[in-house]
Short mmCIF file of C-alpha atoms in Angstrom, two decimals:
data_model
loop_
_atom_site.label_atom_id
_atom_site.label_comp_id
_atom_site.label_asym_id
_atom_site.label_seq_id
_atom_site.Cartn_x
_atom_site.Cartn_y
_atom_site.Cartn_z
CA ILE A 1 -0.54 0.22 -0.14
CA ASN A 2 3.03 2.30 0.91
CA TRP A 3 4.58 1.28 -2.25
CA PHE A 4 1.96 1.71 -4.39
CA SER A 5 0.42 4.99 -3.10
CA HIS A 6 3.68 6.71 -3.57
CA HIS A 7 4.12 5.13 -6.94
CA LEU A 8 1.02 6.53 -8.08
CA SER A 9 2.05 10.22 -6.47
CA ASN A 10 5.16 10.07 -8.92
CA PHE A 11 2.77 9.55 -11.74
CA GLN A 12 0.24 12.27 -11.06
CA PHE A 13 -2.07 9.52 -9.58
CA ARG A 14 -2.94 8.19 -13.16
CA TRP A 15 -4.10 4.51 -13.52
CA ARG A 16 -7.12 2.56 -14.78
CA TRP A 17 -9.51 2.07 -12.24
CA GLU A 18 -11.68 0.74 -14.10
CA ASP A 19 -9.95 -2.29 -14.39
CA TRP A 20 -10.58 -2.86 -10.57
CA SER A 21 -14.37 -1.94 -10.69
CA ASP A 22 -15.01 -5.44 -9.89
CA CYS A 23 -13.91 -5.02 -6.06
CA LEU A 24 -17.37 -2.78 -5.84
CA LEU A 25 -19.23 -6.08 -6.15
CA GLN A 26 -17.48 -7.54 -3.42
CA ASP A 27 -17.40 -7.54 0.46
CA PRO A 28 -15.73 -4.16 1.47
CA GLU A 29 -13.78 -6.17 4.40
CA SER A 30 -12.68 -8.45 1.43
CA PRO A 31 -9.02 -8.12 0.30
CA LYS A 32 -9.40 -6.16 -2.89
CA PRO A 33 -11.72 -3.48 -1.83
CA LYS A 34 -9.49 -3.34 1.47
CA PHE A 35 -6.48 -2.36 -0.69
CA VAL A 36 -8.24 0.47 -3.01
CA ARG A 37 -9.57 2.24 0.27
CA GLU A 38 -6.29 2.24 2.13
CA VAL A 39 -4.51 3.13 -1.14
CA LEU A 40 -6.73 5.93 -1.64
CA GLU A 41 -6.36 7.27 1.91
CA LYS A 42 -2.45 7.26 1.68
CA CYS A 43 -2.61 9.12 -1.39
CA THR A 44 -5.03 11.87 0.25
CA ARG A 45 -2.00 12.15 2.57
CA LEU A 46 0.56 12.40 -0.30
CA SER A 47 -1.92 15.13 -2.10
CA TYR A 48 -5.54 16.56 -0.93
CA HIS A 49 -8.79 15.39 -0.55
CA GLN A 50 -10.49 16.95 -3.73
CA ARG A 51 -7.70 16.13 -5.80
CA ILE A 52 -7.95 12.14 -4.95
CA LEU A 53 -11.92 12.57 -5.65
CA ASP A 54 -11.26 14.21 -9.05
CA ILE A 55 -8.93 11.20 -10.19
CA VAL A 56 -11.12 8.16 -8.99
CA PRO A 57 -14.39 7.38 -10.99
CA PRO A 58 -17.74 8.22 -9.33
CA THR A 59 -18.08 4.75 -9.08
CA PHE A 60 -15.25 3.91 -6.43
CA SER A 61 -16.95 6.90 -4.27
CA ALA A 62 -17.89 4.21 -1.44
CA LEU A 63 -14.23 3.47 -1.26
CA CYS A 64 -12.97 7.06 -1.36
CA PRO A 65 -11.89 8.87 2.04
CA ALA A 66 -14.15 10.97 3.62
CA ASN A 67 -13.33 14.54 4.02
CA PRO A 68 -10.59 15.20 6.74
CA THR A 69 -12.37 17.52 8.51
CA CYS A 70 -12.86 18.47 12.60
CA ILE A 71 -16.03 17.23 13.93
CA TYR A 72 -16.96 19.40 16.48
CA LYS A 73 -20.33 17.95 18.56
CA TYR A 74 -21.09 22.02 20.39
CA GLY A 75 -20.52 23.72 17.13
CA ASP A 76 -24.03 23.81 15.85
CA GLU A 77 -27.66 25.19 17.31
CA SER A 78 -28.70 21.37 17.54
CA SER A 79 -26.36 21.04 20.55
CA ASN A 80 -27.82 23.63 22.73
CA SER A 81 -28.92 20.70 24.90
CA LEU A 82 -25.71 18.85 25.12
CA PRO A 83 -24.24 18.49 28.51
CA GLY A 84 -21.53 20.98 28.80
CA HIS A 85 -22.37 23.32 26.10
CA SER A 86 -22.12 26.01 28.06
CA VAL A 87 -18.61 25.00 29.40
CA ALA A 88 -17.48 24.73 25.88
CA LEU A 89 -18.63 28.02 24.70
CA CYS A 90 -16.66 29.63 28.06
CA LEU A 91 -13.75 27.39 26.86
CA ALA A 92 -13.80 28.63 23.49
CA VAL A 93 -13.17 32.29 24.55
CA ALA A 94 -10.92 31.45 27.07
CA PHE A 95 -8.78 29.67 24.87
CA LYS A 96 -9.05 32.67 21.85
CA SER A 97 -8.00 35.15 24.72
CA LYS A 98 -5.16 33.05 25.63
CA ALA A 99 -5.94 31.82 28.95
CA THR A 100 -3.55 30.24 31.18
CA ASN A 101 -3.76 26.22 32.77
CA ASP A 102 -5.56 28.06 35.63
CA GLU A 103 -8.11 30.10 34.04
CA ILE A 104 -8.64 26.75 32.41
CA PHE A 105 -9.31 24.68 35.66
CA SER A 106 -11.55 27.52 37.09
CA ILE A 107 -13.99 27.13 33.89
CA LEU A 108 -13.57 23.36 34.31
CA LYS A 109 -14.12 23.06 38.24
CA ASP A 110 -17.97 23.40 37.90
CA VAL A 111 -18.61 20.50 35.41
CA PRO A 112 -20.90 18.48 37.00
CA ASN A 113 -19.46 14.39 36.97
CA PRO A 114 -22.28 12.15 35.47
CA ASN A 115 -20.16 9.47 37.22
CA GLN A 116 -21.14 11.04 40.71
CA ASP A 117 -24.05 10.96 42.86
CA ASP A 118 -25.39 13.79 44.29
CA ASP A 119 -24.78 12.64 48.08
CA ASP A 120 -21.78 11.56 47.30
CA ASP A 121 -18.78 14.16 48.69
CA GLU A 122 -16.05 12.23 47.46
CA GLY A 123 -16.35 12.52 43.91
CA PHE A 124 -14.39 10.89 41.53
CA SER A 125 -10.81 11.86 39.79
CA PHE A 126 -12.34 10.61 36.42
CA ASN A 127 -14.59 13.16 35.11
CA PRO A 128 -15.89 12.24 31.19
CA LEU A 129 -17.77 15.19 30.94
CA LYS A 130 -14.69 17.77 31.58
CA ILE A 131 -12.54 15.76 29.23
CA GLU A 132 -15.05 16.02 26.47
CA VAL A 133 -15.81 19.75 26.82
CA PHE A 134 -11.97 20.56 27.33
CA VAL A 135 -10.60 18.23 24.52
CA GLN A 136 -13.22 18.57 22.01
CA THR A 137 -13.15 22.71 22.03
CA LEU A 138 -9.21 22.55 22.24
CA LEU A 139 -8.78 20.40 19.49
CA HIS A 140 -11.60 21.92 17.50
CA LEU A 141 -9.58 25.51 17.94
CA ALA A 142 -6.55 24.01 17.03
CA ALA A 143 -8.03 22.31 13.64
CA LYS A 144 -6.03 24.53 11.51
CA SER A 145 -2.84 22.20 11.34
CA PHE A 146 -0.43 19.30 12.97
CA SER A 147 1.86 22.66 14.25
CA HIS A 148 -1.34 24.67 15.77
CA SER A 149 -2.83 21.15 17.81
CA PHE A 150 0.91 20.35 19.02
CA SER A 151 1.27 23.66 20.36
CA ALA A 152 -2.43 23.37 21.89
CA LEU A 153 -1.18 19.96 23.48
CA ALA A 154 2.24 21.70 24.83
CA LYS A 155 0.23 24.92 25.90
CA PHE A 156 -2.28 23.22 27.75
CA HIS A 157 -0.15 19.79 29.06
CA GLU A 158 -0.65 20.31 32.70
CA VAL A 159 -4.52 20.52 32.04
CA PHE A 160 -4.34 17.24 30.10
CA LYS A 161 -2.43 15.52 32.56
CA THR A 162 -4.85 16.51 35.48
CA LEU A 163 -7.53 15.43 33.52
CA ALA A 164 -6.28 12.22 32.25
CA GLU A 165 -4.54 10.81 36.05
CA SER A 166 -6.23 7.91 36.02
CA ASP A 167 -6.36 4.97 33.19
CA GLU A 168 -9.93 5.81 32.32
CA GLY A 169 -9.22 9.47 31.77
CA LYS A 170 -6.37 8.54 29.62
CA LEU A 171 -8.64 6.25 27.58
CA HIS A 172 -11.36 8.85 27.42
CA VAL A 173 -9.05 11.51 26.05
CA LEU A 174 -8.10 8.97 23.11
CA ARG A 175 -11.74 8.27 22.69
CA VAL A 176 -12.87 12.37 22.30
CA MET A 177 -9.74 12.96 20.14
CA PHE A 178 -11.26 9.80 17.87
CA GLU A 179 -14.37 11.69 18.00
CA VAL A 180 -13.00 15.03 16.73
CA TRP A 181 -10.76 13.47 14.54
CA ARG A 182 -12.51 10.05 12.93
CA ASN A 183 -12.40 11.26 9.30
CA HIS A 184 -8.75 12.32 9.51
CA PRO A 185 -6.45 8.94 10.08
CA GLN A 186 -3.21 10.64 9.79
CA MET A 187 -4.19 13.61 12.45
CA ILE A 188 -5.38 10.93 14.96
CA ALA A 189 -1.88 8.80 14.21
CA VAL A 190 0.20 12.05 14.67
CA LEU A 191 -1.90 12.97 18.08
CA VAL A 192 -1.64 9.56 19.41
CA ASP A 193 1.99 9.78 19.02
CA LYS A 194 2.34 13.35 20.58
CA MET A 195 0.33 12.32 23.20
CA ILE A 196 2.69 9.09 24.07
CA ARG A 197 5.76 11.35 23.94
CA THR A 198 4.72 13.88 26.33
CA GLN A 199 3.02 11.05 28.57
CA ILE A 200 -0.37 12.62 28.62
CA VAL A 201 -1.48 8.77 27.74
CA ASP A 202 0.67 5.85 28.18
CA CYS A 203 1.02 3.06 25.90
CA ALA A 204 -1.16 0.33 27.50
CA ALA A 205 -4.07 3.45 27.00
CA VAL A 206 -3.38 3.17 23.60
CA ALA A 207 -3.15 -0.44 22.97
CA THR A 208 -6.78 -0.49 25.13
CA TRP A 209 -8.18 1.98 22.86
CA ILE A 210 -7.49 0.12 19.94
CA PHE A 211 -9.42 -2.87 20.79
CA SER A 212 -12.32 -1.05 22.33
CA SER A 213 -15.58 -0.95 20.98
CA GLU A 214 -15.49 2.55 19.68
CA LEU A 215 -13.11 1.25 17.25
CA SER A 216 -14.76 -1.98 16.13
CA ARG A 217 -15.86 -0.52 12.78
CA ASP A 218 -12.18 0.65 12.30
CA PHE A 219 -10.80 -2.28 13.48
CA THR A 220 -9.11 -3.42 10.52
CA ARG A 221 -7.84 -0.27 9.06
CA LEU A 222 -4.29 0.36 8.24
CA PHE A 223 -3.94 3.66 10.30
CA VAL A 224 -5.26 1.39 13.40
CA TRP A 225 -2.38 -1.08 13.15
CA GLU A 226 0.42 1.82 12.48
CA ILE A 227 -0.64 3.13 15.58
CA LEU A 228 -0.39 -0.15 17.41
CA HIS A 229 3.19 -1.14 16.44
CA SER A 230 4.36 2.92 16.70
CA THR A 231 3.20 2.29 20.20
CA ILE A 232 4.97 -0.65 20.46
CA ARG A 233 8.64 0.15 19.12
CA LYS A 234 8.37 3.53 21.43
CA MET A 235 8.32 1.16 24.33
CA ASN A 236 10.63 -1.24 23.20
CA LYS A 237 13.01 1.69 22.54
CA HIS A 238 12.46 3.16 26.19
CA VAL A 239 13.38 0.09 27.72
CA LEU A 240 16.27 -0.12 25.51
CA LYS A 241 17.32 3.47 26.41
CA ILE A 242 17.32 3.00 30.13
CA GLN A 243 19.02 -0.70 29.86
CA LYS A 244 22.07 1.21 27.79
CA GLU A 245 22.47 3.96 30.32
CA LEU A 246 22.39 1.27 33.39
CA GLU A 247 24.92 -0.40 31.21
CA GLU A 248 27.19 3.17 30.78
CA ALA A 249 27.02 3.38 34.24
CA LYS A 250 28.23 0.06 35.27
CA GLU A 251 30.75 0.55 33.03
CA LYS A 252 32.13 3.61 34.44
CA LEU A 253 31.85 2.19 37.69
CA ALA A 254 34.18 -0.50 36.76
CA ARG A 255 36.55 1.75 35.01
CA GLN A 256 36.54 3.93 38.41
CA HIS A 257 37.28 0.70 40.61
CA LYS A 258 40.28 -0.31 38.05
CA ARG A 259 41.58 3.59 38.57
CA ARG A 260 41.41 3.26 42.23
CA SER A 261 43.61 0.35 42.36
CA ASP A 262 46.26 2.36 41.60
CA ASP A 263 45.31 5.57 43.32
CA ASP A 264 44.85 6.38 47.07
CA ASP A 265 42.46 9.50 47.04
CA ARG A 266 39.73 9.11 48.90
CA SER A 267 37.76 11.34 46.91
CA SER A 268 37.02 8.37 44.98
CA ASP A 269 34.88 6.99 47.41
CA ARG A 270 32.48 9.82 47.33
CA LYS A 271 32.44 9.25 43.16
CA ASP A 272 31.83 5.66 43.65
CA GLY A 273 28.87 6.49 46.44
CA ALA A 274 27.10 8.84 43.84
CA LEU A 275 27.65 6.10 41.01
CA GLU A 276 26.10 3.28 42.78
CA GLU A 277 22.96 5.53 44.31
CA GLN A 278 22.66 6.37 40.00
CA ILE A 279 23.22 2.40 39.39
CA GLU A 280 20.28 1.63 41.95
CA ARG A 281 17.63 4.31 40.84
CA LEU A 282 18.40 3.04 36.72
CA GLN A 283 18.04 -0.75 37.76
CA GLU A 284 14.72 0.26 39.31
CA LYS A 285 13.82 2.16 36.06
CA VAL A 286 14.53 -0.76 33.85
CA GLU A 287 12.27 -3.28 36.26
CA SER A 288 9.47 -0.35 36.26
CA ALA A 289 10.01 0.12 32.22
CA GLN A 290 9.91 -3.84 31.36
CA SER A 291 7.03 -4.26 33.74
CA GLU A 292 5.22 -1.82 31.72
CA GLN A 293 6.79 -3.58 28.61
CA LYS A 294 5.04 -6.85 29.85
CA ASN A 295 1.87 -5.20 30.67
CA LEU A 296 1.52 -3.74 27.03
CA PHE A 297 2.17 -7.16 25.45
CA LEU A 298 -0.41 -8.51 27.88
CA VAL A 299 -2.83 -6.53 27.28
CA ILE A 300 -2.59 -6.95 23.25
CA PHE A 301 -2.66 -10.26 23.14
CA GLN A 302 -5.75 -10.51 26.01
CA ARG A 303 -7.74 -8.28 23.65
CA PHE A 304 -7.00 -10.24 20.57
CA ILE A 305 -7.78 -13.26 22.33
CA MET A 306 -11.03 -11.79 23.57
CA ILE A 307 -12.76 -10.33 19.95
CA LEU A 308 -11.57 -13.76 18.72
CA THR A 309 -13.32 -15.86 20.89
CA GLU A 310 -16.06 -13.88 20.76
CA HIS A 311 -16.26 -13.94 17.13
CA LEU A 312 -15.90 -17.87 17.38
CA VAL A 313 -18.68 -18.17 19.82
CA ARG A 314 -20.61 -16.04 17.50
CA CYS A 315 -20.16 -17.77 14.38
CA GLU A 316 -20.75 -21.15 16.38
CA SER A 317 -24.20 -20.02 17.89
CA ASP A 318 -25.02 -18.58 14.29
CA GLY A 319 -24.41 -21.38 12.37
CA THR A 320 -21.96 -19.47 10.12
CA SER A 321 -18.49 -19.76 8.82
CA VAL A 322 -15.64 -18.66 11.14
CA LEU A 323 -13.54 -17.63 8.04
CA THR A 324 -14.77 -14.63 7.36
CA PRO A 325 -12.52 -11.43 5.80
CA TRP A 326 -12.86 -9.94 9.06
CA TYR A 327 -11.29 -13.01 10.95
CA LYS A 328 -8.67 -13.76 8.46
CA ASN A 329 -7.47 -9.84 8.32
CA CYS A 330 -7.54 -10.12 12.85
CA VAL A 331 -5.62 -13.43 12.88
CA GLU A 332 -3.13 -12.31 10.27
CA ARG A 333 -2.62 -9.23 12.48
CA LEU A 334 -2.04 -11.36 15.65
CA GLN A 335 0.96 -13.38 13.54
CA GLN A 336 2.33 -9.87 12.51
CA ILE A 337 2.50 -8.57 15.95
CA PHE A 338 4.46 -11.80 17.12
CA LEU A 339 6.65 -12.19 14.13
CA GLN A 340 7.65 -8.29 14.19
CA HIS A 341 8.17 -8.06 17.51
CA HIS A 342 9.28 -11.38 18.29
CA GLN A 343 12.72 -10.42 19.85
CA ILE A 344 11.20 -8.70 22.73
CA ILE A 345 8.07 -11.30 23.04
CA GLN A 346 10.64 -14.04 23.75
CA GLN A 347 11.55 -13.03 26.98
CA TYR A 348 7.64 -13.14 28.14
CA MET A 349 7.00 -16.57 26.55
CA VAL A 350 6.59 -18.23 29.80
CA THR A 351 3.91 -15.24 31.30
CA LEU A 352 2.44 -15.58 27.61
CA GLU A 353 1.80 -19.00 28.20
CA ASN A 354 0.77 -19.82 32.00
CA LEU A 355 -1.54 -16.85 31.61
CA LEU A 356 -3.33 -16.43 28.14
CA PHE A 357 -2.11 -19.12 25.73
CA THR A 358 -3.42 -22.06 27.86
CA ALA A 359 -4.71 -25.24 26.79
CA GLU A 360 -8.36 -24.40 27.20
CA LEU A 361 -8.19 -21.93 24.70
CA ASP A 362 -9.97 -22.21 21.49
CA PRO A 363 -7.54 -24.56 18.99
CA HIS A 364 -7.58 -21.48 16.46
CA ILE A 365 -6.84 -19.04 18.35
CA LEU A 366 -4.03 -21.47 20.31
CA ALA A 367 -2.62 -22.27 16.63
CA VAL A 368 -1.13 -19.17 16.37
CA PHE A 369 0.97 -18.98 19.29
CA GLN A 370 1.78 -22.82 18.79
CA GLN A 371 3.53 -21.63 15.32
CA PHE A 372 5.02 -19.01 16.94
CA CYS A 373 6.77 -21.40 19.26
CA ALA A 374 7.78 -23.77 16.79
CA LEU A 375 9.79 -21.03 14.86
CA GLN A 376 11.49 -20.31 18.04
CA ALA A 377 12.43 -24.06 19.00
#
């Protein structure tokens, strides 16, 4: 898909699309219409939306990407009755007036929490309505470009961190961001990337969101898997970076010990003590990062097992074939995770076998894990 879309961009997007018209009669989840749809979406990134609509025959309109515009739920007259509408208007004025983080907190403090009972004085740290009005309004006003959106995330980073303090909060930030930009896959991908880098959300939250019901319609879309693989790579690089820092600190300590054997300077003892403390801190960071990494893979494989099991049970109860285009796509994505990240997954094979890929698992799903194990033997 990446190669072909770049090929088309080099030749002014010329192609004999009529030769592929048979895909219009197939299941949209089948490989051929799916390929055409993903190619056109990639071409939009390399050009612009109207250009792609102009070069594709009208009969292919069902496979053309949607207009990549921002969807702001508080933007029309029918939204007056929506919860949080008045707060969204206040936030819009505040953002345009270059309000500070404290001023935004002041506006948000009176937003009612739909998760909280009237007689509950303790309340909840997770307030979905606060997140909704804040993220919707901010992303709408920053919709002009990628750089505008990045600047908005940076300026109100403190507000994001506070609202997304809990796991539920992180997940809801991703949900609302997706609602706003559901027609712009590239914007979704770059915003998720930025949110991970700035620690507004974590990798496990992104994985949980990808397998959530909100993304079920787009689950087999290419951009979803680009996000997931990018998330895994970020986690892996994070672990490797800390491991490298730990190894360098240990090597530095070893060099100091070697020098000290030829030197009676007492100051070297103080240097050793500081370095040993640094090594201890780095060791804790490595263990914490590896725990996060293992948890990320557990979340991913657990969600795969859940959705595949639901599909198998549904097909059995309906008396229909298991081998649907969706099922084949999902199984192949599971295989891709194993193969593309095999070096890291090997470290957690025992945990995966004991917790997830047990003998009680459906043979269809277990077979994928067993095939991977056979490759590692």
